[in-house]
PDB file of C-alpha atoms in Angstrom:
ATOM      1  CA  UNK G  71      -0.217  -1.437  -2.809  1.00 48.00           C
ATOM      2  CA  UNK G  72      -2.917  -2.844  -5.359  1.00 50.00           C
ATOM      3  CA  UNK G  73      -3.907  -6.383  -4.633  1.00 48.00           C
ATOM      4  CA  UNK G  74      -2.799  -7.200  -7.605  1.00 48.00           C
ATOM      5  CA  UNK G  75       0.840  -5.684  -6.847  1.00 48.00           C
ATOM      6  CA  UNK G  76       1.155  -8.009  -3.850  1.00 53.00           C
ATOM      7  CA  UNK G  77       4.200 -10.639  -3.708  1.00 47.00           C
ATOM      8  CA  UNK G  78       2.553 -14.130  -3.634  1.00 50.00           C
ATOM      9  CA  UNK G  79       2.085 -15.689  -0.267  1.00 65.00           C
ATOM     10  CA  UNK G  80       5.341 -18.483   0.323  1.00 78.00           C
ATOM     11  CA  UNK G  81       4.152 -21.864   0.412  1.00 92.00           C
ATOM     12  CA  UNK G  82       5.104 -23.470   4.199  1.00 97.00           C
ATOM     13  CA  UNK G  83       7.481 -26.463   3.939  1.00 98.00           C
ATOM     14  CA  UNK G  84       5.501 -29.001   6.289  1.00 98.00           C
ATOM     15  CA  UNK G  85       8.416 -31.675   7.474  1.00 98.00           C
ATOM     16  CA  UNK G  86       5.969 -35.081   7.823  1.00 98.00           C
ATOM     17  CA  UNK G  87       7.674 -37.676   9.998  1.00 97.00           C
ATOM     18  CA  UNK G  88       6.580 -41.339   9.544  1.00 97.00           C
ATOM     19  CA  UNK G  89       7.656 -42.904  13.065  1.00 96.00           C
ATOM     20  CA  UNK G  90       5.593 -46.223  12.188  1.00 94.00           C
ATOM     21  CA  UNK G  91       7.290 -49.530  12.987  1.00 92.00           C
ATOM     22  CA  UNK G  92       5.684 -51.216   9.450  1.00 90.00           C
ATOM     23  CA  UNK G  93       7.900 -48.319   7.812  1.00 90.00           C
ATOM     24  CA  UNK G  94       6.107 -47.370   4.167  1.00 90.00           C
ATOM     25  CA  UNK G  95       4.389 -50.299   4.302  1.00 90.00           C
ATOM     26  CA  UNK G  96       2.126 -49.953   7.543  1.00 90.00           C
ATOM     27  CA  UNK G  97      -1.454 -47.863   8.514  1.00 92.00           C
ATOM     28  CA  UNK G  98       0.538 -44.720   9.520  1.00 94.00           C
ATOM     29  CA  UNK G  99       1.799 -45.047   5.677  1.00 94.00           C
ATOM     30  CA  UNK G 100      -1.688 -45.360   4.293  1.00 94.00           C
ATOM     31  CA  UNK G 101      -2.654 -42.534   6.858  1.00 95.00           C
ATOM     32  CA  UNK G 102       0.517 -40.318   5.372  1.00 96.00           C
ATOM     33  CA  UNK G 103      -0.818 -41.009   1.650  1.00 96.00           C
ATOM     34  CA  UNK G 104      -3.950 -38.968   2.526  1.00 95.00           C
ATOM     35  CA  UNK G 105      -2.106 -36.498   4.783  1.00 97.00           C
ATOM     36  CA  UNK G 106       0.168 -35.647   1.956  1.00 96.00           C
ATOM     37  CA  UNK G 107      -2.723 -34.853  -0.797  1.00 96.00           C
ATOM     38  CA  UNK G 108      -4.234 -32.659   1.502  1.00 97.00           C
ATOM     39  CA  UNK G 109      -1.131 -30.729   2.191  1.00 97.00           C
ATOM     40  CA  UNK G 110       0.834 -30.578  -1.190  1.00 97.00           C
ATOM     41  CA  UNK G 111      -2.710 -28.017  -2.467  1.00 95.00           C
ATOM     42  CA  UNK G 112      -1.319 -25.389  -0.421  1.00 96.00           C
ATOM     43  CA  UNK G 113       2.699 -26.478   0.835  1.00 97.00           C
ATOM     44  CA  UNK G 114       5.712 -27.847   0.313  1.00 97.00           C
ATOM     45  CA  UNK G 115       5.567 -31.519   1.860  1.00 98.00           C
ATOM     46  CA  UNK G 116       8.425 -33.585   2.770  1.00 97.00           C
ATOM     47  CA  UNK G 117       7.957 -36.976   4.139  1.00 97.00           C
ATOM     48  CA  UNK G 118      10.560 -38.713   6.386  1.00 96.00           C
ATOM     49  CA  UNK G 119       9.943 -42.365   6.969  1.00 95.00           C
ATOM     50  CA  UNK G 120      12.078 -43.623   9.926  1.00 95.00           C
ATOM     51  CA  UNK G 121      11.978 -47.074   9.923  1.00 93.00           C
ATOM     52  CA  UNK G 122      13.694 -49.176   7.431  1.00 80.00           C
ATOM     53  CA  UNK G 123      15.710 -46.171   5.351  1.00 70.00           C
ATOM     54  CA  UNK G 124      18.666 -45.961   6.579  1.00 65.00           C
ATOM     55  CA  UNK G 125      22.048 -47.927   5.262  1.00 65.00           C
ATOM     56  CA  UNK G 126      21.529 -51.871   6.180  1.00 63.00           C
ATOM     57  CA  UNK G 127      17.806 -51.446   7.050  1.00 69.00           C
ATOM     58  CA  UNK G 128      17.991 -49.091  10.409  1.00 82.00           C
ATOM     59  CA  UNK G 129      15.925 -46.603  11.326  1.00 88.00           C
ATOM     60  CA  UNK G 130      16.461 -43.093  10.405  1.00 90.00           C
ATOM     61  CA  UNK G 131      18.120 -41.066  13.656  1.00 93.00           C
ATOM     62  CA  UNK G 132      18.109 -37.220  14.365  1.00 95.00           C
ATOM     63  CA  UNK G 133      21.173 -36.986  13.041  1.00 94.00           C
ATOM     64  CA  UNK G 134      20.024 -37.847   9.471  1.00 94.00           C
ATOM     65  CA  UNK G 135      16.818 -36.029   9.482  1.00 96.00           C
ATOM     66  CA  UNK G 136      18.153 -32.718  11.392  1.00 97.00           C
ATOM     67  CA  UNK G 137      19.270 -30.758   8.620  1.00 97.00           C
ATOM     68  CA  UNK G 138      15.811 -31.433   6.906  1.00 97.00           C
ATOM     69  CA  UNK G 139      13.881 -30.626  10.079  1.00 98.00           C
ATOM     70  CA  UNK G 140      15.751 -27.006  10.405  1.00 97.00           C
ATOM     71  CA  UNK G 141      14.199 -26.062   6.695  1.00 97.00           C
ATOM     72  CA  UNK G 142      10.568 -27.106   8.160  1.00 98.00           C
ATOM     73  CA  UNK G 143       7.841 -24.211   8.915  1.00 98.00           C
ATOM     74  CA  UNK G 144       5.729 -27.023  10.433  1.00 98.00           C
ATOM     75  CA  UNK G 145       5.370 -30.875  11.568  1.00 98.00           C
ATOM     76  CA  UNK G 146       3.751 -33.504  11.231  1.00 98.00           C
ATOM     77  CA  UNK G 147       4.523 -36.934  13.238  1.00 98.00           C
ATOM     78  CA  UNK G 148       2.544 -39.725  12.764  1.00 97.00           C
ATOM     79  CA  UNK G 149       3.048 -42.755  14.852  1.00 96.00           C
ATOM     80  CA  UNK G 150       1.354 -46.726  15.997  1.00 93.00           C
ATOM     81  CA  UNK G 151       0.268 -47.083  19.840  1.00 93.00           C
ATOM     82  CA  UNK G 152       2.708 -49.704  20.917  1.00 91.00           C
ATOM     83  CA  UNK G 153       1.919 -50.816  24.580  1.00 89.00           C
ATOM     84  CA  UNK G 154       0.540 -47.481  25.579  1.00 89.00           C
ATOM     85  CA  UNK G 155       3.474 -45.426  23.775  1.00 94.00           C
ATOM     86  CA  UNK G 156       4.406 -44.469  20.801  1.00 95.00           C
ATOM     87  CA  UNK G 157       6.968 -46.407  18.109  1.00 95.00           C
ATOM     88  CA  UNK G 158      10.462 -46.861  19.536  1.00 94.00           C
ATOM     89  CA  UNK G 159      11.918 -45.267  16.435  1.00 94.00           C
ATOM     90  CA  UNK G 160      10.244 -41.816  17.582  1.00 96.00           C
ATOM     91  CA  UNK G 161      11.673 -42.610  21.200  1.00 96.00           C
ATOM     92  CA  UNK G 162      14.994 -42.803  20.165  1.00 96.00           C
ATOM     93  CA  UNK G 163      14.474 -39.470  17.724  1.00 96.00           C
ATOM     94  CA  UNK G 164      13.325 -37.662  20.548  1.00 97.00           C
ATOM     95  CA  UNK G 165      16.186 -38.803  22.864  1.00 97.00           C
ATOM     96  CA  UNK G 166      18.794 -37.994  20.145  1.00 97.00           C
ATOM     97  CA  UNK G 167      17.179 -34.395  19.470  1.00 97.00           C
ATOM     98  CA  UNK G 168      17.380 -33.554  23.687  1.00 97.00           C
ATOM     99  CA  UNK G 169      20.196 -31.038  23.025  1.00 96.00           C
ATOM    100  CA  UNK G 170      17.828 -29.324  20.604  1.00 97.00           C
ATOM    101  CA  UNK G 171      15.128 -28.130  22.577  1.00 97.00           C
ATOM    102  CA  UNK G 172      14.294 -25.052  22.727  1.00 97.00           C
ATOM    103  CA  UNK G 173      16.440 -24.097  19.909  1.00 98.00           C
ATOM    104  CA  UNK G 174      15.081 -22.226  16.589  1.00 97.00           C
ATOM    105  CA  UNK G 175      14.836 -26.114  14.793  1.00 98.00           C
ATOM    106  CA  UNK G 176      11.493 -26.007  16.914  1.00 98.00           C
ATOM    107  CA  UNK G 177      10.820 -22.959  18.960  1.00 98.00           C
ATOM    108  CA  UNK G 178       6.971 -21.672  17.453  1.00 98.00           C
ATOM    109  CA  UNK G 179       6.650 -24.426  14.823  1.00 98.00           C
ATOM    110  CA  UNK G 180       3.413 -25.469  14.755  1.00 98.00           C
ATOM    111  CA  UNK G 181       3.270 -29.423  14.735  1.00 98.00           C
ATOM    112  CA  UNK G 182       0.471 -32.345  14.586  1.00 98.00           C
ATOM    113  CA  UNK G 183       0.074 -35.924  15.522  1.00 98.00           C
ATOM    114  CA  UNK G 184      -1.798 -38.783  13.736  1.00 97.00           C
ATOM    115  CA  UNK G 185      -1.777 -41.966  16.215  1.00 97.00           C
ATOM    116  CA  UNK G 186      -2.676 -45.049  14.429  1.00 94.00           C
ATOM    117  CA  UNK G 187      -4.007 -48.077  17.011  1.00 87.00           C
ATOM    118  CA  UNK G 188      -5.786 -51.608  16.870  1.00 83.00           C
ATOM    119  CA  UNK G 189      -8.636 -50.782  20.124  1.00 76.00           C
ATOM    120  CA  UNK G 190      -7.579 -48.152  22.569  1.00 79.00           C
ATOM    121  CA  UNK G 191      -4.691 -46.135  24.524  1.00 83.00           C
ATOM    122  CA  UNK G 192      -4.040 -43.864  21.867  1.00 88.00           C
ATOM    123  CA  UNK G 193      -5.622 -40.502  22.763  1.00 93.00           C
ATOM    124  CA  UNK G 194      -2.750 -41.175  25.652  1.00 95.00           C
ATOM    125  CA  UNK G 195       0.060 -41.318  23.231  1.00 96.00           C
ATOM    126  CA  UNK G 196      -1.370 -38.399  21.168  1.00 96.00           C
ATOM    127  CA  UNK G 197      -1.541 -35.976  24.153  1.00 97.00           C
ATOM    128  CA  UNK G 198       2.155 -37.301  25.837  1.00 97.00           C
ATOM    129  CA  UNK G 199       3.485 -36.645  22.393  1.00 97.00           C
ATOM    130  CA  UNK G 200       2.074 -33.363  22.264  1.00 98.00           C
ATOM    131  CA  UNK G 201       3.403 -32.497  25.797  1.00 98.00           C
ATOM    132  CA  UNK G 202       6.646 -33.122  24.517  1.00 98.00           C
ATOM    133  CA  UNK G 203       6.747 -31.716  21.130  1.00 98.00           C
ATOM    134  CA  UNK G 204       5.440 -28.515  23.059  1.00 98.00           C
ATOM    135  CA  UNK G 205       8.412 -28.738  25.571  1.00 98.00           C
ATOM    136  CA  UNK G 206      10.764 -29.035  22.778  1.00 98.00           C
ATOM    137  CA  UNK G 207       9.070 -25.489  21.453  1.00 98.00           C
ATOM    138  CA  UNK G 208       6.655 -26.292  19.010  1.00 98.00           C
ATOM    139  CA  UNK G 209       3.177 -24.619  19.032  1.00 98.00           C
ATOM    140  CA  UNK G 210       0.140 -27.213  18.691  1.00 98.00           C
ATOM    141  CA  UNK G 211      -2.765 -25.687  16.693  1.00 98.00           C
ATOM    142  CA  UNK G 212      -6.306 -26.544  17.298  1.00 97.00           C
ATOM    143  CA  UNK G 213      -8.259 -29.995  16.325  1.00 97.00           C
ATOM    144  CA  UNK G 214      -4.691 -30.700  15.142  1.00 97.00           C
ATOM    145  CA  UNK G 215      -4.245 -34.418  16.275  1.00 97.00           C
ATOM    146  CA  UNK G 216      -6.292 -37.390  16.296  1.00 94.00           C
ATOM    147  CA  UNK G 217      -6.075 -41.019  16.734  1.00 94.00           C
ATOM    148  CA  UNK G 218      -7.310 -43.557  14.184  1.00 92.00           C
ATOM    149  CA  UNK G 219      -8.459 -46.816  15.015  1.00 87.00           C
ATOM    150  CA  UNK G 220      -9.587 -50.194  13.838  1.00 86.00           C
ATOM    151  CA  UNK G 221     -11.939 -50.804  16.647  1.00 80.00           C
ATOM    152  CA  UNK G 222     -13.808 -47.489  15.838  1.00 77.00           C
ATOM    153  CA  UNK G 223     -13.080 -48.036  11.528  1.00 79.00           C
ATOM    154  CA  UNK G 224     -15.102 -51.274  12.624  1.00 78.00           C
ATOM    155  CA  UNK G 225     -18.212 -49.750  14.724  1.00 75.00           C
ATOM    156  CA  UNK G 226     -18.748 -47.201  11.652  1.00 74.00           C
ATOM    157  CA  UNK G 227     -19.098 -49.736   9.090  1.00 78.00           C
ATOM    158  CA  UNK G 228     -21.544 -51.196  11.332  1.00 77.00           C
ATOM    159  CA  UNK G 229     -23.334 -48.368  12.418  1.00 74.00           C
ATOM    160  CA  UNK G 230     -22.572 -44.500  10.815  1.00 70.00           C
ATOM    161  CA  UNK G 231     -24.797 -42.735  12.599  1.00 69.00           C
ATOM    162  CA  UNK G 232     -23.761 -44.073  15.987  1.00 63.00           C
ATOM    163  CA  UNK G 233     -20.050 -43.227  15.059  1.00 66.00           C
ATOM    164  CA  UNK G 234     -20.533 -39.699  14.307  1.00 70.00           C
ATOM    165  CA  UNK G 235     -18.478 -38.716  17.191  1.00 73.00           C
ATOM    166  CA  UNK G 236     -15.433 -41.064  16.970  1.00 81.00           C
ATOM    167  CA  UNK G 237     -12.339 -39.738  15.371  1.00 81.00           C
ATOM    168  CA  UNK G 238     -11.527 -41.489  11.806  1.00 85.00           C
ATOM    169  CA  UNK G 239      -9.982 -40.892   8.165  1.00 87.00           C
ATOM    170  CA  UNK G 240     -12.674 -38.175   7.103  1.00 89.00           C
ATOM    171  CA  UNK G 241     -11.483 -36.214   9.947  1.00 92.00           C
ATOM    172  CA  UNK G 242      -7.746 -35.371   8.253  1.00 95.00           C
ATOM    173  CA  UNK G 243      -8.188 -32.890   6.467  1.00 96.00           C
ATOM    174  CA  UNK G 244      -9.216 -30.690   9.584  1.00 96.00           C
ATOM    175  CA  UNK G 245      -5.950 -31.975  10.800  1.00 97.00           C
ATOM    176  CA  UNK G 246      -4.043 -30.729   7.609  1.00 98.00           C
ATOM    177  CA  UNK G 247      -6.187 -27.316   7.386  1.00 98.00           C
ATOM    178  CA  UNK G 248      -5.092 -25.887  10.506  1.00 98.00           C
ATOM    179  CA  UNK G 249      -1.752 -27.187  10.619  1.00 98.00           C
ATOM    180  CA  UNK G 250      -1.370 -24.840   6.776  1.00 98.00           C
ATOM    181  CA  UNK G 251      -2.808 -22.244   8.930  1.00 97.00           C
ATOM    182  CA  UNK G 252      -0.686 -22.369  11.545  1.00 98.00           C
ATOM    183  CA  UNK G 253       2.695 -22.724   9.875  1.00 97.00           C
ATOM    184  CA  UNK G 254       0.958 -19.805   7.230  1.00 96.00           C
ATOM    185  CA  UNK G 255       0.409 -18.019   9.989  1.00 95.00           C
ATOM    186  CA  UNK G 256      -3.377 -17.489   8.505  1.00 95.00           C
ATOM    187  CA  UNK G 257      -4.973 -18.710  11.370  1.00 96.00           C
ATOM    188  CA  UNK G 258      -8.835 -19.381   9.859  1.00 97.00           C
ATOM    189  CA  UNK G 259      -9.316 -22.200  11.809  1.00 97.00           C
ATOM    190  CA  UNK G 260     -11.500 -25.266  10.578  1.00 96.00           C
ATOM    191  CA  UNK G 261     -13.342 -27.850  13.488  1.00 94.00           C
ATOM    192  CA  UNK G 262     -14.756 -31.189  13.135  1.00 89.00           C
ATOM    193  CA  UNK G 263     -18.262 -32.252  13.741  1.00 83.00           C
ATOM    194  CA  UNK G 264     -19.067 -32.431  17.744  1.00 79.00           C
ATOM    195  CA  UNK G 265     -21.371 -34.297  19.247  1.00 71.00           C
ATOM    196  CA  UNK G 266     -23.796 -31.751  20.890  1.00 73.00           C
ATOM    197  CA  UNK G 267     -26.521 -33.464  21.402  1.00 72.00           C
ATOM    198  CA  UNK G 268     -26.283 -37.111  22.818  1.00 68.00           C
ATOM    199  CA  UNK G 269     -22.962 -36.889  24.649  1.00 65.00           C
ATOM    200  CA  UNK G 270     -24.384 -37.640  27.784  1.00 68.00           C
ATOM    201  CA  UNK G 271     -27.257 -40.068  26.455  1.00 71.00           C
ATOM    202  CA  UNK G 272     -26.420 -43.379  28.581  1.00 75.00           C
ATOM    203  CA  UNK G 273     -24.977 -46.026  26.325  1.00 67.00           C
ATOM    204  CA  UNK G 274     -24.173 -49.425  28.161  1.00 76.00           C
ATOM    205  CA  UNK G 275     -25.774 -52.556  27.744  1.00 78.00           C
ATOM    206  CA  UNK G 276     -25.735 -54.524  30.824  1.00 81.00           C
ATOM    207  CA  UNK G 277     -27.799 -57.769  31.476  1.00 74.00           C
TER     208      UNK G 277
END
């Protein structure tokens, strides 16, 4: 068969859920917006936004979103860092979905995880949450989660070169890349920049 001949590759559907407290309104939100341009060049992209959308100003539960989440080739779940954990909007989703796991909604769907935060504790959320989603069945792809933070938005404004190895917004689109590759089943993985030089250069200023 020519090249030419060839049926067009199908576009994943990427399922992005918006677990954020502050709803549309909040960082996950402004996090999402970027997310989603990335995304929509090479899938389908459906956003779910938890808080706030259901009738009388509740959150979203499984049962809303589950018929939307079976159509999904992928995930996305992007969440705040609220006391060490993540929103309690995604808690209760992932109670309500227990019966599910394991099941085809999830099983080898690979999924992501943007953790918004003020200072720190949020790598912990981002790797508990991918513990779970991988319990439920989902696959996690490489360099496909991050945390974004204030504190570190903060440090490289006031000093880029210094925050060269910190996670922030320009990292996304690694994020997005290899989640498409994953759900495409493609698999040309893309990694951020590393730190391979001053990782273990002492850094603390003490009196």
């Amino acid at each position: 068969m020519s090249a030419s001949s060839r049926a067009p590759r199908r576009r994943p559907h990427l399922v992005l859920i918006n677990a954020s407290l502050a709803g549309a309104t909040g960082n996950t939100a402004a996090a999402f917006t970027v997310i989603r341009k990335h995304l929509a060049r090479r899938a389908r992209v459906t956003v779910l936004t938890l808080a706030g959308n259901a009738p009388h100003g509740t959150a979203l539960r499984f049962a809303d979103i589950q018929a939307t989440l079976a159509t999904a080739d992928g995930f996305l779940f992007g969440t705040g860092n609220h006391w060490d954990s993540w929103s309690s909007v995604l808690q209760t989703l992932l109670e309500d979905a227990t019966l599910s796991e394991g099941s085809k909604l999830w099983l080898g769907k690979p999924a992501a995880v943007v953790v918004t935060e003020h200072s720190v504790g949020g790598k912990g959320v981002l790797s508990r949450l991918q513990g779970v989603l991988v319990t439920f069945g989902c696959a996690i792809p490489p360099m496909s989660g991050l945390v974004i933070s204030k504190s570190t938005q903060i440090a490289a404004h006031h000093d880029a070169d210094a925050a060269n190895d910190f996670w922030t917004a320009s990292d996304l689109p690694i994020v997005c890349h290899n989640l498409i590759e994953a759900a495409a089943g493609t698999h040309r993985w893309r990694a951020w920049s590393v730190d391979r030089e001053d990782f273990s250069k002492r850094w603390i200023d003490v009196p």
